[in-house]
CSV table of C-alpha atoms and ligand atoms in Angstrom, one decimal:
chain,number,residue,atom,x,y,z
A,274,UNK,CA,0.0,0.0,0.0
A,275,UNK,CA,1.2,3.5,-0.7
A,276,UNK,CA,1.3,6.0,2.0
A,277,UNK,CA,-1.6,7.7,0.5
A,278,UNK,CA,-3.7,4.5,0.5
A,279,UNK,CA,-2.7,3.9,4.1
A,280,UNK,CA,-3.8,7.4,5.1
A,281,UNK,CA,-7.2,7.0,3.4
A,282,UNK,CA,-7.7,3.5,5.0
A,283,UNK,CA,-6.7,4.6,8.5
A,284,UNK,CA,-9.0,7.6,8.4
A,285,UNK,CA,-12.2,6.1,7.0
A,286,UNK,CA,-14.1,6.6,10.2
A,287,UNK,CA,-13.1,10.2,10.7
A,288,UNK,CA,-13.9,11.0,7.0
A,289,UNK,CA,-17.4,9.6,7.6
A,290,UNK,CA,-17.8,11.6,10.8
A,291,UNK,CA,-16.9,14.8,8.9
A,292,UNK,CA,-19.4,14.0,6.3
A,293,UNK,CA,-22.1,13.3,8.9
A,294,UNK,CA,-21.5,16.7,10.6
A,295,UNK,CA,-22.2,18.4,7.3
A,296,UNK,CA,-25.2,16.2,6.6
A,297,UNK,CA,-26.8,17.2,9.9
A,298,UNK,CA,-27.2,20.8,8.7
A,299,UNK,CA,-30.5,21.1,6.7
A,300,UNK,CA,-29.2,23.4,4.0
A,301,UNK,CA,-32.3,23.5,1.9
A,302,UNK,CA,-31.8,26.4,-0.5
A,303,UNK,CA,-35.2,26.5,-2.0
A,304,UNK,CA,-37.1,27.0,1.3
A,305,UNK,CA,-36.5,30.4,3.0
A,306,UNK,CA,-37.0,29.1,6.5
A,307,UNK,CA,-33.7,27.2,6.2
A,308,UNK,CA,-31.6,30.3,5.4
A,309,UNK,CA,-29.6,30.1,8.6
A,310,UNK,CA,-28.7,26.5,8.0
A,311,UNK,CA,-27.6,27.1,4.4
A,312,UNK,CA,-25.2,29.7,5.9
A,313,UNK,CA,-24.0,27.2,8.5
A,314,UNK,CA,-23.3,24.6,5.8
A,315,UNK,CA,-21.1,27.2,4.0
A,316,UNK,CA,-19.2,27.8,7.2
A,317,UNK,CA,-18.7,24.1,7.6
A,318,UNK,CA,-17.2,23.9,4.1
A,319,UNK,CA,-14.8,26.7,5.0
A,320,UNK,CA,-13.7,24.9,8.1
A,321,UNK,CA,-12.9,21.8,6.0
A,322,UNK,CA,-11.0,23.9,3.5
A,323,UNK,CA,-8.9,25.5,6.2
A,324,UNK,CA,-8.2,22.2,7.8
A,325,UNK,CA,-6.8,20.8,4.5
A,326,UNK,CA,-4.3,23.7,4.5
A,327,UNK,CA,-5.8,25.6,1.6
A,328,UNK,CA,-5.2,29.3,1.5
A,329,UNK,CA,-7.4,32.4,1.0
A,330,UNK,CA,-10.3,30.6,2.4
A,331,UNK,CA,-13.2,33.0,2.1
A,332,UNK,CA,-17.0,32.8,2.6
A,333,UNK,CA,-18.0,35.2,0.0
A,334,UNK,CA,-21.3,37.0,0.7
A,335,UNK,CA,-23.7,37.4,-2.3
A,336,UNK,CA,-27.2,38.6,-2.9
A,337,UNK,CA,-28.3,35.1,-2.1
A,338,UNK,CA,-26.3,32.3,-0.4
A,339,UNK,CA,-22.5,32.6,0.0
A,340,UNK,CA,-19.9,31.1,-2.2
A,341,UNK,CA,-17.0,29.4,-0.4
A,342,UNK,CA,-13.7,29.9,-2.0
A,343,UNK,CA,-10.2,28.6,-1.3
A,344,UNK,CA,-7.0,28.1,-3.3
A,345,UNK,CA,-3.6,26.6,-3.1
A,346,UNK,CA,-1.3,27.9,-5.9
A,347,UNK,CA,2.1,26.8,-4.8
A,348,UNK,CA,2.7,24.0,-7.4
A,349,UNK,CA,4.7,26.2,-9.7
A,350,UNK,CA,4.5,25.3,-13.3
A,351,UNK,CA,1.6,22.9,-12.7
A,352,UNK,CA,-1.9,23.3,-14.0
A,353,UNK,CA,-4.7,24.9,-12.0
A,354,UNK,CA,-7.7,22.8,-11.4
A,355,UNK,CA,-10.9,24.6,-10.3
A,356,UNK,CA,-13.0,22.3,-8.2
A,357,UNK,CA,-16.7,23.0,-8.0
A,358,UNK,CA,-19.4,21.5,-5.7
A,359,UNK,CA,-22.6,22.5,-4.0
A,360,UNK,CA,-23.4,22.5,-0.3
A,361,UNK,CA,-27.1,23.0,-0.6
A,362,UNK,CA,-29.7,20.2,-0.7
A,363,UNK,CA,-33.2,19.6,-2.0
A,364,UNK,CA,-36.3,19.7,0.3
A,365,UNK,CA,-37.1,16.4,2.1
A,366,UNK,CA,-40.9,15.9,1.5
A,367,UNK,CA,-42.6,13.5,1.8
A,368,UNK,CA,-41.0,13.2,5.2
A,369,UNK,CA,-43.1,10.2,6.3
A,370,UNK,CA,-41.4,8.0,3.7
A,371,UNK,CA,-37.9,8.4,5.2
A,372,UNK,CA,-37.0,5.3,7.2
A,373,UNK,CA,-34.5,7.4,9.2
A,374,UNK,CA,-34.8,11.2,9.6
A,375,UNK,CA,-33.2,13.1,6.6
A,376,UNK,CA,-30.9,15.1,8.8
A,377,UNK,CA,-29.8,12.4,11.1
A,378,UNK,CA,-27.3,10.7,8.9
A,379,UNK,CA,-27.3,6.9,9.4
A,380,UNK,CA,-25.1,4.2,8.0
A,381,UNK,CA,-27.4,1.3,7.5
A,382,UNK,CA,-26.6,-2.4,7.2
A,383,UNK,CA,-25.9,-2.0,3.4
A,384,UNK,CA,-23.0,0.3,4.3
A,385,UNK,CA,-24.7,3.2,2.7
A,386,UNK,CA,-25.0,6.6,4.3
A,387,UNK,CA,-28.7,7.7,4.5
A,388,UNK,CA,-29.4,11.4,4.6
A,389,UNK,CA,-30.5,14.3,2.4
A,390,UNK,CA,-27.4,15.4,0.6
A,391,UNK,CA,-25.6,12.1,1.2
A,392,UNK,CA,-25.1,11.8,-2.5
A,393,UNK,CA,-26.1,15.1,-3.9
A,394,UNK,CA,-23.8,16.8,-3.3
A,395,UNK,CA,-22.2,16.8,0.2
A,396,UNK,CA,-21.1,13.2,0.0
A,397,UNK,CA,-19.5,13.8,-3.4
A,398,UNK,CA,-18.0,17.1,-2.5
A,399,UNK,CA,-16.6,15.7,0.8
A,400,UNK,CA,-14.8,12.9,-1.0
A,401,UNK,CA,-13.0,15.5,-3.2
A,402,UNK,CA,-12.0,17.5,0.0
A,403,UNK,CA,-10.8,14.3,1.6
A,404,UNK,CA,-8.7,13.5,-1.5
A,405,UNK,CA,-7.1,16.9,-1.1
A,406,UNK,CA,-6.6,16.4,2.6
A,407,UNK,CA,-5.0,13.0,2.0
A,408,UNK,CA,-2.6,14.4,-0.6
A,409,UNK,CA,-1.7,17.4,1.5
A,410,UNK,CA,-1.1,15.5,4.7
A,411,UNK,CA,0.9,12.7,3.2
A,412,UNK,CA,3.0,14.8,0.8
A,413,UNK,CA,3.0,18.3,2.5
A,414,UNK,CA,2.0,19.6,-0.9
A,415,UNK,CA,-0.5,19.1,-3.7
A,416,UNK,CA,0.4,17.7,-7.1
A,417,UNK,CA,-1.4,20.6,-8.9
A,418,UNK,CA,-2.7,24.0,-8.1
A,419,UNK,CA,-6.3,24.1,-7.0
A,420,UNK,CA,-9.1,26.5,-6.5
A,421,UNK,CA,-12.2,25.4,-4.8
A,422,UNK,CA,-15.5,27.1,-5.4
A,423,UNK,CA,-18.6,25.9,-3.7
A,424,UNK,CA,-22.1,27.3,-3.9
A,425,UNK,CA,-25.3,27.0,-1.9
A,426,UNK,CA,-27.9,27.8,-4.6
A,427,UNK,CA,-27.4,24.9,-7.1
A,428,UNK,CA,-30.7,23.3,-6.3
A,429,UNK,CA,-32.3,26.8,-6.6
A,430,UNK,CA,-30.9,27.7,-10.0
A,431,UNK,CA,-27.5,29.1,-9.0
A,432,UNK,CA,-28.0,32.9,-9.7
A,433,UNK,CA,-25.3,34.1,-7.3
A,434,UNK,CA,-22.5,32.0,-8.6
A,435,UNK,CA,-23.4,32.9,-12.2
A,436,UNK,CA,-23.1,36.5,-11.3
A,437,UNK,CA,-19.7,35.9,-9.7
A,438,UNK,CA,-18.3,33.9,-12.5
A,439,UNK,CA,-19.3,36.5,-15.0
A,440,UNK,CA,-18.0,39.4,-12.9
A,441,UNK,CA,-14.6,37.9,-11.8
A,442,UNK,CA,-13.5,35.4,-14.4
A,443,UNK,CA,-9.8,36.3,-13.7
A,444,UNK,CA,-10.2,35.1,-10.0
A,445,UNK,CA,-11.2,31.7,-11.4
A,446,UNK,CA,-8.4,31.5,-13.9
A,447,UNK,CA,-7.7,27.8,-14.4
A,448,UNK,CA,-6.7,25.0,-16.8
A,449,UNK,CA,-9.6,22.7,-16.1
A,450,UNK,CA,-12.8,22.5,-14.1
A,451,UNK,CA,-13.5,19.4,-12.0
A,452,UNK,CA,-17.1,18.6,-10.9
A,453,UNK,CA,-18.0,15.6,-8.7
A,454,UNK,CA,-21.8,15.8,-8.8
A,455,UNK,CA,-22.9,13.1,-11.3
A,456,UNK,CA,-23.5,9.3,-11.4
A,457,UNK,CA,-22.1,6.1,-12.9
A,458,UNK,CA,-24.4,3.5,-14.4
A,459,UNK,CA,-23.5,0.9,-11.7
A,460,UNK,CA,-20.9,0.4,-9.1
A,461,UNK,CA,-18.6,-1.5,-11.5
A,462,UNK,CA,-19.0,0.7,-14.5
A,463,UNK,CA,-17.2,4.0,-14.1
A,464,UNK,CA,-18.3,7.0,-16.2
A,465,UNK,CA,-17.3,10.4,-17.4
A,466,UNK,CA,-20.1,12.7,-18.3
A,467,UNK,CA,-19.9,14.7,-21.5
A,468,UNK,CA,-23.1,16.5,-21.5
A,469,UNK,CA,-25.8,18.0,-19.3
A,470,UNK,CA,-29.2,19.4,-20.1
A,471,UNK,CA,-30.3,22.9,-19.4
A,472,UNK,CA,-33.6,23.7,-17.6
A,473,UNK,CA,-36.3,26.3,-17.2
A,474,UNK,CA,-38.4,26.0,-14.1
A,475,UNK,CA,-41.7,27.8,-14.1
A,476,UNK,CA,-44.9,28.4,-12.2
A,477,UNK,CA,-48.1,28.6,-14.1
A,478,UNK,CA,-50.9,30.4,-12.2
A,479,UNK,CA,-54.5,30.4,-13.4
A,480,UNK,CA,-56.9,32.9,-11.9
A,481,UNK,CA,-60.7,32.3,-12.2
A,482,UNK,CA,-63.3,34.1,-10.2
A,483,UNK,CA,-62.3,36.8,-7.6
A,484,UNK,CA,-62.9,34.3,-4.7
A,485,UNK,CA,-63.7,30.7,-4.1
A,486,UNK,CA,-67.3,29.8,-5.0
A,487,UNK,CA,-70.0,27.4,-3.9
A,488,UNK,CA,-70.0,24.7,-6.7
A,489,UNK,CA,-73.8,24.4,-6.5
A,490,UNK,CA,-74.6,28.1,-6.9
A,491,UNK,CA,-72.0,28.7,-9.5
A,492,UNK,CA,-71.3,25.3,-11.1
A,493,UNK,CA,-72.1,25.6,-14.8
A,494,UNK,CA,-71.1,29.2,-15.2
A,495,UNK,CA,-68.0,29.6,-13.1
A,496,UNK,CA,-64.4,29.3,-14.5
A,497,UNK,CA,-62.5,26.5,-12.8
A,498,UNK,CA,-58.8,27.2,-12.7
A,499,UNK,CA,-57.9,23.7,-11.8
A,500,UNK,CA,-59.6,22.4,-14.8
A,501,UNK,CA,-58.1,25.1,-17.0
A,502,UNK,CA,-54.7,24.1,-15.7
A,503,UNK,CA,-55.4,20.4,-16.6
A,504,UNK,CA,-56.3,21.5,-20.1
A,505,UNK,CA,-53.2,23.6,-20.5
A,506,UNK,CA,-51.0,20.9,-19.2
A,507,UNK,CA,-52.5,18.2,-21.5
A,508,UNK,CA,-52.3,20.5,-24.5
A,509,UNK,CA,-48.6,21.3,-23.8
A,510,UNK,CA,-47.7,17.6,-23.7
A,511,UNK,CA,-50.1,15.0,-24.7
A,512,UNK,CA,-50.2,11.2,-24.5
A,513,UNK,CA,-47.6,10.7,-27.3
A,514,UNK,CA,-45.0,12.5,-25.2
A,515,UNK,CA,-44.5,15.3,-27.8
A,516,UNK,CA,-44.3,18.8,-26.5
A,517,UNK,CA,-46.6,21.2,-28.3
A,518,UNK,CA,-44.7,24.4,-28.0
A,519,UNK,CA,-44.4,26.1,-31.4
A,520,UNK,CA,-40.7,26.6,-32.2
A,521,UNK,CA,-39.3,24.4,-29.4
A,522,UNK,CA,-37.8,21.7,-31.6
A,523,UNK,CA,-36.5,24.2,-34.3
A,524,UNK,CA,-33.0,24.5,-32.9
A,525,UNK,CA,-32.6,21.0,-31.6
A,526,UNK,CA,-29.3,19.5,-32.7
A,527,UNK,CA,-29.6,16.3,-34.7
A,528,UNK,CA,-27.5,13.6,-33.0
A,529,UNK,CA,-24.8,11.9,-35.0
A,530,UNK,CA,-25.3,8.5,-36.5
A,531,UNK,CA,-22.8,7.1,-34.0
A,532,UNK,CA,-24.8,8.5,-31.0
A,533,UNK,CA,-28.1,7.2,-32.4
A,534,UNK,CA,-26.6,3.8,-33.0
A,535,UNK,CA,-25.2,3.6,-29.5
A,536,UNK,CA,-28.5,4.6,-28.0
A,537,UNK,CA,-30.4,2.1,-30.1
A,538,UNK,CA,-28.1,-0.7,-29.3
A,539,UNK,CA,-27.8,0.2,-25.6
A,540,UNK,CA,-24.8,-2.0,-24.9
A,541,UNK,CA,-24.9,-1.2,-21.1
A,542,UNK,CA,-28.6,-2.3,-21.0
A,543,UNK,CA,-29.5,1.0,-19.4
A,544,UNK,CA,-33.1,0.7,-20.6
A,545,UNK,CA,-33.7,-2.3,-18.4
A,546,UNK,CA,-31.8,-0.6,-15.5
A,547,UNK,CA,-34.1,2.4,-15.9
A,548,UNK,CA,-37.3,0.3,-15.6
A,549,UNK,CA,-35.9,-1.6,-12.7
A,550,UNK,CA,-34.8,1.5,-10.8
A,551,UNK,CA,-38.3,3.1,-11.4
A,552,UNK,CA,-40.2,-0.1,-10.6
A,553,UNK,CA,-42.3,0.2,-13.8
A,554,UNK,CA,-42.9,-2.3,-16.6
A,555,UNK,CA,-42.8,0.1,-19.5
A,556,UNK,CA,-41.1,3.4,-20.2
A,557,UNK,CA,-43.0,6.5,-20.9
A,558,UNK,CA,-42.4,9.3,-23.4
A,559,UNK,CA,-41.7,9.6,-27.1
A,560,UNK,CA,-41.6,5.9,-28.0
A,561,UNK,CA,-40.1,6.6,-31.5
A,562,UNK,CA,-36.8,7.7,-29.9
A,563,UNK,CA,-34.5,5.4,-27.9
A,564,UNK,CA,-34.8,6.0,-24.2
A,565,UNK,CA,-31.2,7.3,-23.9
A,566,UNK,CA,-31.9,9.8,-26.6
A,567,UNK,CA,-35.0,10.9,-24.7
A,568,UNK,CA,-32.8,11.5,-21.6
A,569,UNK,CA,-29.7,13.0,-23.2
A,570,UNK,CA,-30.8,14.8,-26.3
A,571,UNK,CA,-34.6,15.5,-26.3
A,572,UNK,CA,-36.3,18.3,-24.4
A,573,UNK,CA,-38.9,17.3,-21.7
A,574,UNK,CA,-41.8,18.9,-20.0
A,575,UNK,CA,-42.6,17.7,-16.5
A,576,UNK,CA,-45.3,18.8,-14.0
A,577,UNK,CA,-43.8,18.7,-10.5
A,578,UNK,CA,-46.9,19.7,-8.5
A,579,UNK,CA,-50.3,21.2,-8.7
A,580,UNK,CA,-52.0,23.2,-6.0
A,581,UNK,CA,-55.4,24.6,-5.6
A,582,UNK,CA,-58.9,23.8,-4.3
A,583,UNK,CA,-59.6,21.3,-1.6
A,584,UNK,CA,-57.6,18.2,-0.8
A,585,UNK,CA,-58.4,17.7,2.9
A,586,UNK,CA,-60.2,14.7,4.3
A,587,UNK,CA,-63.9,14.4,3.5
A,588,UNK,CA,-65.6,16.7,1.0
A,589,UNK,CA,-65.9,20.3,0.3
A,590,UNK,CA,-68.0,21.6,-2.7
A,591,UNK,CA,-65.9,24.5,-3.8
A,592,UNK,CA,-64.8,25.9,-7.1
A,593,UNK,CA,-61.3,27.4,-6.4
A,594,UNK,CA,-60.5,30.9,-7.5
A,595,UNK,CA,-56.9,30.1,-8.3
A,596,UNK,CA,-54.7,27.1,-9.2
A,597,UNK,CA,-51.0,26.8,-9.7
A,598,UNK,CA,-48.6,24.3,-11.2
A,599,UNK,CA,-44.8,23.9,-11.1
A,600,UNK,CA,-43.6,22.9,-14.5
A,601,UNK,CA,-40.1,22.5,-15.8
A,602,UNK,CA,-38.5,21.8,-19.2
A,603,UNK,CA,-35.2,20.1,-19.7
A,604,UNK,CA,-33.3,21.5,-22.6
A,605,UNK,CA,-30.5,19.9,-24.7
A,606,UNK,CA,-27.6,22.3,-25.1
A,607,UNK,CA,-28.8,24.0,-28.3
A,608,UNK,CA,-32.0,25.2,-26.7
A,609,UNK,CA,-31.4,28.4,-24.7
A,610,UNK,CA,-33.4,28.9,-21.5
A,611,UNK,CA,-34.5,32.5,-22.1
A,612,UNK,CA,-35.8,31.8,-25.6
A,613,UNK,CA,-37.6,28.7,-24.5
A,614,UNK,CA,-39.2,30.5,-21.6
A,615,UNK,CA,-40.7,33.0,-24.1
A,616,UNK,CA,-42.0,30.2,-26.2
A,617,UNK,CA,-43.4,28.4,-23.2
A,618,UNK,CA,-45.1,31.4,-21.8
A,619,UNK,CA,-46.8,32.1,-25.1
A,620,UNK,CA,-47.8,28.4,-25.6
A,621,UNK,CA,-49.2,28.1,-22.1
A,622,UNK,CA,-51.4,31.2,-22.6
A,623,UNK,CA,-52.6,30.0,-26.0
A,624,UNK,CA,-53.4,26.6,-24.6
A,625,UNK,CA,-55.7,28.1,-21.9
A,626,UNK,CA,-59.5,28.1,-22.2
A,627,UNK,CA,-60.8,31.7,-22.8
A,628,UNK,CA,-62.1,32.0,-19.2
A,629,UNK,CA,-58.7,31.5,-17.6
A,630,UNK,CA,-56.3,34.3,-16.8
A,631,UNK,CA,-52.8,32.8,-17.0
A,632,UNK,CA,-49.6,34.2,-15.6
A,633,UNK,CA,-46.3,32.3,-16.1
A,634,UNK,CA,-43.4,33.0,-13.7
A,635,UNK,CA,-39.8,32.1,-14.6
A,636,UNK,CA,-38.4,30.7,-11.3
A,637,UNK,CA,-35.0,29.8,-12.6
A,638,UNK,CA,-33.1,28.6,-15.7
A,639,UNK,CA,-29.8,27.3,-16.8
A,640,UNK,CA,-28.1,26.2,-19.9
A,641,UNK,CA,-27.0,22.7,-21.0
A,642,UNK,CA,-23.5,21.9,-22.1
A,643,UNK,CA,-21.5,19.4,-24.2
A,644,UNK,CA,-17.9,18.8,-23.3
A,645,UNK,CA,-15.2,17.0,-25.3
A,646,UNK,CA,-13.9,13.6,-24.1
A,647,UNK,CA,-10.6,14.2,-25.8
A,648,UNK,CA,-9.0,16.9,-23.6
A,649,UNK,CA,-5.9,16.1,-21.5
A,650,UNK,CA,-7.8,16.4,-18.2
A,651,UNK,CA,-10.5,14.0,-19.4
A,652,UNK,CA,-7.7,11.5,-20.4
A,653,UNK,CA,-6.3,11.9,-16.9
A,654,UNK,CA,-9.7,11.3,-15.4
A,655,UNK,CA,-10.2,8.2,-17.5
A,656,UNK,CA,-6.9,6.8,-16.4
A,657,UNK,CA,-7.6,7.4,-12.8
A,658,UNK,CA,-11.0,5.7,-13.1
A,659,UNK,CA,-9.4,2.8,-14.9
A,660,UNK,CA,-6.9,2.4,-12.1
A,661,UNK,CA,-9.5,2.3,-9.3
A,662,UNK,CA,-12.3,0.4,-11.1
A,663,UNK,CA,-10.2,-1.8,-13.3
A,664,UNK,CA,-12.1,-0.7,-16.4
A,665,UNK,CA,-12.1,2.1,-18.9
A,666,UNK,CA,-14.9,4.5,-18.1
A,667,UNK,CA,-17.9,4.9,-20.4
A,668,UNK,CA,-18.6,8.3,-21.8
A,669,UNK,CA,-22.2,9.3,-21.1
A,670,UNK,CA,-24.6,12.2,-21.3
A,671,UNK,CA,-26.7,13.2,-18.3
A,672,UNK,CA,-30.3,14.2,-18.3
A,673,UNK,CA,-29.9,16.4,-15.2
A,674,UNK,CA,-28.6,19.9,-15.0
A,675,UNK,CA,-25.7,21.7,-13.2
A,676,UNK,CA,-26.4,25.3,-14.3
A,677,UNK,CA,-22.9,26.6,-13.6
A,678,UNK,CA,-21.2,24.0,-15.8
A,679,UNK,CA,-22.2,25.7,-19.1
A,680,UNK,CA,-21.1,29.1,-17.7
A,681,UNK,CA,-17.7,27.7,-16.7
A,682,UNK,CA,-17.4,26.4,-20.2
A,683,UNK,CA,-18.4,29.7,-21.8
A,684,UNK,CA,-16.5,32.1,-19.6
A,685,UNK,CA,-13.4,30.2,-18.6
A,686,UNK,CA,-13.2,28.3,-21.8
A,687,UNK,CA,-11.3,25.3,-20.3
A,688,UNK,CA,-12.1,21.5,-20.3
A,689,UNK,CA,-14.7,20.4,-17.8
A,690,UNK,CA,-14.3,17.0,-16.2
A,691,UNK,CA,-17.5,15.6,-14.7
A,692,UNK,CA,-16.6,12.6,-12.7
A,693,UNK,CA,-19.2,11.4,-10.2
A,694,UNK,CA,-19.5,8.3,-8.0
A,695,UNK,CA,-23.3,8.5,-7.5
A,696,UNK,CA,-25.5,5.5,-8.4
A,697,UNK,CA,-29.0,5.5,-9.7
A,698,UNK,CA,-30.1,3.8,-6.5
A,699,UNK,CA,-28.9,6.8,-4.4
A,700,UNK,CA,-32.4,8.3,-4.7
A,701,UNK,CA,-31.2,11.9,-5.0
A,702,UNK,CA,-34.0,14.4,-4.4
A,703,UNK,CA,-36.2,11.6,-3.1
A,704,UNK,CA,-36.8,10.0,0.3
A,705,UNK,CA,-34.0,7.9,1.7
A,706,UNK,CA,-31.3,9.5,-0.3
A,707,UNK,CA,-28.2,7.5,0.3
A,708,UNK,CA,-24.5,7.1,-0.7
A,709,UNK,CA,-22.5,4.0,-0.9
A,710,UNK,CA,-19.5,4.3,1.5
A,711,UNK,CA,-17.6,2.0,-0.9
A,712,UNK,CA,-18.1,4.6,-3.6
A,713,UNK,CA,-17.1,7.3,-1.2
A,714,UNK,CA,-13.8,5.7,-0.4
A,715,UNK,CA,-13.1,4.7,-4.0
A,716,UNK,CA,-14.0,8.2,-5.0
A,717,UNK,CA,-11.4,9.6,-2.6
A,718,UNK,CA,-8.7,7.4,-4.1
A,719,UNK,CA,-9.8,8.1,-7.7
A,720,UNK,CA,-9.8,11.9,-7.3
A,721,UNK,CA,-6.4,11.8,-5.6
A,722,UNK,CA,-5.1,9.8,-8.5
A,723,UNK,CA,-6.7,12.2,-11.0
A,724,UNK,CA,-5.0,15.2,-9.4
A,725,UNK,CA,-1.7,13.4,-9.4
A,726,UNK,CA,-2.0,12.6,-13.1
A,727,UNK,CA,-2.9,16.2,-13.8
A,728,UNK,CA,0.3,17.2,-12.1
A,729,UNK,CA,2.6,14.9,-14.1
B,165,BES,N1,-26.4,16.6,-9.1
B,165,BES,C1,-27.5,17.1,-9.8
B,165,BES,C2,-27.4,17.0,-11.3
B,165,BES,C3,-27.5,15.6,-11.7
B,165,BES,C4,-28.8,15.1,-11.9
B,165,BES,C5,-26.5,14.7,-11.9
B,165,BES,C6,-29.0,13.8,-12.3
B,165,BES,C7,-26.6,13.4,-12.2
B,165,BES,C8,-27.9,12.9,-12.5
B,165,BES,C9,-27.8,18.5,-9.4
B,165,BES,O1,-27.7,18.7,-8.0
B,165,BES,C10,-29.3,18.8,-9.7
B,165,BES,O2,-30.1,18.2,-9.1
B,165,BES,N2,-29.5,19.8,-10.4
B,165,BES,C11,-30.8,20.4,-10.6
B,165,BES,C12,-30.6,21.7,-11.1
B,165,BES,C13,-31.8,22.6,-11.1
B,165,BES,C14,-32.5,22.6,-9.8
B,165,BES,C15,-31.5,23.9,-11.7
B,165,BES,C16,-31.6,19.5,-11.5
B,165,BES,O3,-31.0,18.9,-12.4
B,165,BES,O4,-32.8,19.3,-11.2
B,166,MN,MN1,-26.0,18.0,-7.3
B,167,MN,MN1,-29.6,18.0,-7.1
């Protein structure tokens, strides 16, 4: 065993305790009542960065939640790697489905850590920090220069970091960006991610009468906003899975023949894995496209929740005055979020029955990105994964979004390495989110090796 491996092995328990401490902080960025906790999670990250021995550790205040920055630029002549991660987490509802409380991190019999954020992204970010710590402690130095930039608004659209990156690109000067916030297809198939989708997240509000109405007195003449919302939603995407927003598909990039062939042949059997993971017997959506194309390269429209009227126990005969739906669209890289929002707003209003007053709110948006697998940092990442997993990594897209990735690409213009150790069974954003501790420790070794290879 190398000294580095010994250090990692000897400190497993302490690494896990440091992760637990972070996971106990409910840093839910989309719910204002957790604002204090989001700030505490930022401070926790700063303590970790100082402990590693990084310099210029700073909790940078913004209009929203702070950014946490640190650097170590003493490896003269070596490349600078900008490491990104997020310390905020998603809401936990439905709480009753958690077998152990979301902010009481618990390692269950399967040797997975259960907590909100265990995988997305505190677990994955912590493993990167522990790789830095291990390298620094064992060698007294790092093999490359690093900057770390962590945000607390990723799950809420990442406005503050976007502003920072656009305003101070020179402070983030680097040769490569490294992001550990993605998944691999299974625990023995390592992956590098070469594309993310963008997103627009909206709220559609339908106003009917000026107040709630008795459904006997007014039923037959009153507008019903909930029903209007159902009509709008079903017109925007109907049973064939197509999205009926004029102009939406105009700029969609046609995938290459090689991509289409790969998606059709599906050598990793990801279609079956998807069904199994979801517990369904058939896949939904646009059946004429292979499932992987639907996830990586087609736009989607999803309803996340509908509110309005009466849903308590028993019955209440009321026609609601107002109804709301949260609706998002995932956007392959060529579709720009602002343009799509305009198209969406128009289409939603046009789809509404004449008695409905519709307002559409743009909650947040972010762009997708495609990255090249051929850069030197990607080659280093592939070698590191091959070393720890014994296999060449597969190159995959990702249906999810990390809004800042596209901006890093655009503003900093350097290769972006997306190497994550999450698994589909981690249940990110869902009850019982968890992270395999095997993956956590393997991740530490892999990231340490990646940084060493970057420094050669
Ligand atoms: N870590 C995810 C991105 C991701 C999703 C990676 C799926 C791998 C698989 C990230 O934290 C995330 O959830 N992003 C949000 C962004 C949005 C709220 C702007 C998403 O994709 O919903
Ligand atoms: Mn994430
Ligand atoms: Mn997430």
